[in-house]
PDB file of C-alpha atoms and ligand atoms in Angstrom:
ATOM      1  CA  MET A   1      -0.010   0.014   0.000  1.00  0.00           C
ATOM      2  CA  SER A   2       1.887   3.113   1.114  1.00  0.00           C
ATOM      3  CA  SER A   3       5.120   1.586  -0.129  1.00  0.00           C
ATOM      4  CA  SER A   4       3.722   1.827  -3.664  1.00  0.00           C
ATOM      5  CA  LYS A   5       2.861   5.510  -3.180  1.00  0.00           C
ATOM      6  CA  ASN A   6       5.289   8.126  -4.392  1.00  0.00           C
ATOM      7  CA  PHE A   7       6.464   9.911  -1.291  1.00  0.00           C
ATOM      8  CA  PRO A   8       8.882  12.836  -1.769  1.00  0.00           C
ATOM      9  CA  ILE A   9      11.545  11.070   0.349  1.00  0.00           C
ATOM     10  CA  LYS A  10      12.295   7.612  -1.012  1.00  0.00           C
ATOM     11  CA  LYS A  11      14.912   5.262   0.355  1.00  0.00           C
ATOM     12  CA  SER A  12      15.664   1.613  -0.237  1.00  0.00           C
ATOM     13  CA  GLU A  13      15.100  -0.910   2.550  1.00  0.00           C
ATOM     14  CA  THR A  14      18.849  -0.977   3.126  1.00  0.00           C
ATOM     15  CA  GLU A  15      19.068   2.776   3.425  1.00  0.00           C
ATOM     16  CA  TRP A  16      16.228   2.811   5.952  1.00  0.00           C
ATOM     17  CA  ARG A  17      17.857   0.001   7.966  1.00  0.00           C
ATOM     18  CA  ASN A  18      21.036   1.999   8.077  1.00  0.00           C
ATOM     19  CA  LYS A  19      19.219   5.091   9.317  1.00  0.00           C
ATOM     20  CA  LEU A  20      16.885   3.506  11.834  1.00  0.00           C
ATOM     21  CA  ASN A  21      17.398   1.071  14.666  1.00  0.00           C
ATOM     22  CA  ASP A  22      15.560  -2.276  14.584  1.00  0.00           C
ATOM     23  CA  GLU A  23      12.561  -1.054  16.605  1.00  0.00           C
ATOM     24  CA  GLU A  24      12.215   2.176  14.549  1.00  0.00           C
ATOM     25  CA  PHE A  25      12.418   0.175  11.331  1.00  0.00           C
ATOM     26  CA  ARG A  26       9.825  -2.336  12.509  1.00  0.00           C
ATOM     27  CA  ILE A  27       7.423   0.468  13.370  1.00  0.00           C
ATOM     28  CA  LEU A  28       8.043   3.141  10.709  1.00  0.00           C
ATOM     29  CA  ARG A  29       8.631   0.860   7.749  1.00  0.00           C
ATOM     30  CA  GLN A  30       6.761  -2.296   8.703  1.00  0.00           C
ATOM     31  CA  LYS A  31       3.785  -0.706  10.475  1.00  0.00           C
ATOM     32  CA  GLY A  32       4.615  -2.170  13.842  1.00  0.00           C
ATOM     33  CA  THR A  33       3.377  -0.978  17.220  1.00  0.00           C
ATOM     34  CA  GLU A  34       5.406  -0.472  20.347  1.00  0.00           C
ATOM     35  CA  TYR A  35       4.204  -1.828  23.648  1.00  0.00           C
ATOM     36  CA  PRO A  36       1.964   0.655  25.496  1.00  0.00           C
ATOM     37  CA  PHE A  37       3.522   2.695  28.312  1.00  0.00           C
ATOM     38  CA  THR A  38       7.075   1.905  27.087  1.00  0.00           C
ATOM     39  CA  GLY A  39       7.725   4.756  24.617  1.00  0.00           C
ATOM     40  CA  LYS A  40       9.983   7.591  25.606  1.00  0.00           C
ATOM     41  CA  TYR A  41       7.355  10.231  24.708  1.00  0.00           C
ATOM     42  CA  ASN A  42       4.356   8.703  26.386  1.00  0.00           C
ATOM     43  CA  ASP A  43       4.732  10.906  29.488  1.00  0.00           C
ATOM     44  CA  HIS A  44       6.618  13.702  27.791  1.00  0.00           C
ATOM     45  CA  PHE A  45       5.124  17.184  27.952  1.00  0.00           C
ATOM     46  CA  ASP A  46       7.905  19.659  27.211  1.00  0.00           C
ATOM     47  CA  LYS A  47       7.405  22.534  24.848  1.00  0.00           C
ATOM     48  CA  GLY A  48       8.523  22.054  21.270  1.00  0.00           C
ATOM     49  CA  VAL A  49       7.950  20.169  18.074  1.00  0.00           C
ATOM     50  CA  TYR A  50       7.770  16.416  17.404  1.00  0.00           C
ATOM     51  CA  LYS A  51       9.363  15.451  14.126  1.00  0.00           C
ATOM     52  CA  CYS A  52       9.310  12.337  11.993  1.00  0.00           C
ATOM     53  CA  LYS A  53      12.030   9.914  13.062  1.00  0.00           C
ATOM     54  CA  GLY A  54      12.445   8.860   9.430  1.00  0.00           C
ATOM     55  CA  CYS A  55      12.852  12.205   7.719  1.00  0.00           C
ATOM     56  CA  ASP A  56      12.828  15.067  10.285  1.00  0.00           C
ATOM     57  CA  SER A  57       9.636  16.582   8.961  1.00  0.00           C
ATOM     58  CA  PRO A  58       7.743  18.490  11.716  1.00  0.00           C
ATOM     59  CA  LEU A  59       4.516  16.610  12.537  1.00  0.00           C
ATOM     60  CA  TYR A  60       3.033  17.746  15.861  1.00  0.00           C
ATOM     61  CA  ARG A  61       3.430  20.645  18.244  1.00  0.00           C
ATOM     62  CA  SER A  62       3.622  20.115  22.005  1.00  0.00           C
ATOM     63  CA  GLU A  63       0.358  22.105  22.403  1.00  0.00           C
ATOM     64  CA  TYR A  64      -1.410  19.330  20.503  1.00  0.00           C
ATOM     65  CA  LYS A  65      -0.343  16.665  22.986  1.00  0.00           C
ATOM     66  CA  PHE A  66      -2.670  15.528  25.692  1.00  0.00           C
ATOM     67  CA  ASP A  67      -2.696  12.861  28.353  1.00  0.00           C
ATOM     68  CA  SER A  68      -5.016  10.160  26.975  1.00  0.00           C
ATOM     69  CA  SER A  69      -3.836   7.432  29.347  1.00  0.00           C
ATOM     70  CA  CYS A  70      -3.821   5.035  26.410  1.00  0.00           C
ATOM     71  CA  GLY A  71      -0.112   4.249  26.764  1.00  0.00           C
ATOM     72  CA  TRP A  72       1.068   6.008  23.590  1.00  0.00           C
ATOM     73  CA  PRO A  73       1.803   9.653  22.855  1.00  0.00           C
ATOM     74  CA  SER A  74      -1.472  11.251  21.878  1.00  0.00           C
ATOM     75  CA  TYR A  75      -2.137  14.429  19.947  1.00  0.00           C
ATOM     76  CA  ASP A  76      -5.465  16.096  19.087  1.00  0.00           C
ATOM     77  CA  GLN A  77      -4.222  17.258  15.684  1.00  0.00           C
ATOM     78  CA  ALA A  78      -1.191  17.304  13.443  1.00  0.00           C
ATOM     79  CA  LEU A  79       0.488  20.157  11.591  1.00  0.00           C
ATOM     80  CA  PRO A  80      -1.442  20.935   8.372  1.00  0.00           C
ATOM     81  CA  GLY A  81      -0.458  18.560   5.566  1.00  0.00           C
ATOM     82  CA  ALA A  82       2.117  16.741   7.659  1.00  0.00           C
ATOM     83  CA  LEU A  83       0.330  13.403   7.624  1.00  0.00           C
ATOM     84  CA  LEU A  84      -1.567  11.234   5.143  1.00  0.00           C
ATOM     85  CA  PHE A  85      -4.594   9.235   6.208  1.00  0.00           C
ATOM     86  CA  ILE A  86      -4.974   5.650   4.945  1.00  0.00           C
ATOM     87  CA  LYS A  87      -7.871   3.304   5.564  1.00  0.00           C
ATOM     88  CA  ASP A  88      -6.577   0.230   7.444  1.00  0.00           C
ATOM     89  CA  THR A  89      -8.685  -2.894   7.614  1.00  0.00           C
ATOM     90  CA  SER A  90      -6.094  -5.182   9.209  1.00  0.00           C
ATOM     91  CA  HIS A  91      -6.816  -7.105  12.400  1.00  0.00           C
ATOM     92  CA  ASP A  92     -10.583  -7.236  11.585  1.00  0.00           C
ATOM     93  CA  MET A  93     -10.928  -3.523  12.350  1.00  0.00           C
ATOM     94  CA  ILE A  94     -11.558  -0.455  10.296  1.00  0.00           C
ATOM     95  CA  ARG A  95      -9.073   2.136  11.375  1.00  0.00           C
ATOM     96  CA  THR A  96      -7.366   5.155   9.920  1.00  0.00           C
ATOM     97  CA  GLU A  97      -3.647   4.781   9.674  1.00  0.00           C
ATOM     98  CA  ILE A  98      -1.509   7.889   9.798  1.00  0.00           C
ATOM     99  CA  VAL A  99       1.762   8.085   7.914  1.00  0.00           C
ATOM    100  CA  CYS A 100       4.288  10.884   7.374  1.00  0.00           C
ATOM    101  CA  ALA A 101       3.380  12.735   4.134  1.00  0.00           C
ATOM    102  CA  LYS A 102       7.087  13.130   3.238  1.00  0.00           C
ATOM    103  CA  CYS A 103       8.536   9.637   3.762  1.00  0.00           C
ATOM    104  CA  GLY A 104       5.498   7.412   4.292  1.00  0.00           C
ATOM    105  CA  GLY A 105       6.752   6.379   7.723  1.00  0.00           C
ATOM    106  CA  HIS A 106       4.038   4.729   9.859  1.00  0.00           C
ATOM    107  CA  GLN A 107       3.018   6.888  12.807  1.00  0.00           C
ATOM    108  CA  GLY A 108       0.062   5.060  14.282  1.00  0.00           C
ATOM    109  CA  HIS A 109      -3.721   5.558  13.950  1.00  0.00           C
ATOM    110  CA  VAL A 110      -6.222   8.330  14.502  1.00  0.00           C
ATOM    111  CA  PHE A 111      -9.375   7.684  16.500  1.00  0.00           C
ATOM    112  CA  ASN A 112     -12.486   9.774  17.115  1.00  0.00           C
ATOM    113  CA  ASP A 113     -12.459   9.384  20.904  1.00  0.00           C
ATOM    114  CA  GLY A 114     -10.245  12.310  21.815  1.00  0.00           C
ATOM    115  CA  THR A 115     -11.073  14.164  24.996  1.00  0.00           C
ATOM    116  CA  THR A 116     -10.089  17.610  23.834  1.00  0.00           C
ATOM    117  CA  THR A 117     -12.037  20.093  21.649  1.00  0.00           C
ATOM    118  CA  THR A 118     -11.020  18.443  18.328  1.00  0.00           C
ATOM    119  CA  GLY A 119     -12.471  15.095  19.469  1.00  0.00           C
ATOM    120  CA  GLN A 120      -9.574  13.317  17.802  1.00  0.00           C
ATOM    121  CA  ARG A 121      -6.784  11.207  19.177  1.00  0.00           C
ATOM    122  CA  TYR A 122      -3.684  10.763  17.064  1.00  0.00           C
ATOM    123  CA  CYS A 123      -2.224   7.700  18.694  1.00  0.00           C
ATOM    124  CA  VAL A 124       1.486   7.712  17.819  1.00  0.00           C
ATOM    125  CA  ASN A 125       4.464   5.435  18.451  1.00  0.00           C
ATOM    126  CA  SER A 126       7.316   7.125  20.310  1.00  0.00           C
ATOM    127  CA  ALA A 127       9.727   5.248  18.014  1.00  0.00           C
ATOM    128  CA  SER A 128       8.208   7.108  15.019  1.00  0.00           C
ATOM    129  CA  ILE A 129       9.077  10.541  16.269  1.00  0.00           C
ATOM    130  CA  HIS A 130      11.825  12.569  17.883  1.00  0.00           C
ATOM    131  CA  PHE A 131      11.450  15.745  19.910  1.00  0.00           C
ATOM    132  CA  ASP A 132      12.922  19.170  19.287  1.00  0.00           C
ATOM    133  CA  GLY A 133      12.601  21.333  22.359  1.00  0.00           C
ATOM    134  CA  GLU A 134      12.167  25.091  22.361  1.00  0.00           C
TER     135      GLU A 134
HETATM  136 ZN1   ZN B   1       8.809  11.193   7.579  1.00  0.00          ZN
END
């Protein structure tokens, strides 16, 4: 699916493996999921910008982050145009997968059960992002 799309940033599997560690590769490039409550940004609330671990593209601002208690970093929105939304019917569920619009890196899924004003919960793997503090 997304691997057949033309993302602006394209790398071979070898290039991605050289750039990412095993866990990051499994999540970003193979649509894996980290264990809940284990990611480094789950309880992280500093001010700044969260960027794609694969390509450094800014994806979320710290103001978008909220404590959802779901075990993964949660945002109520993303920066405009930063993500693409893909229908995901795996695991007998209909979900909306979110991927980086620049490199296609898997971020997680977006759900309509957010507790903030947007009503949305962007449920993201810590391994898919890195933080740039202000
Ligand atoms: Zn990216």
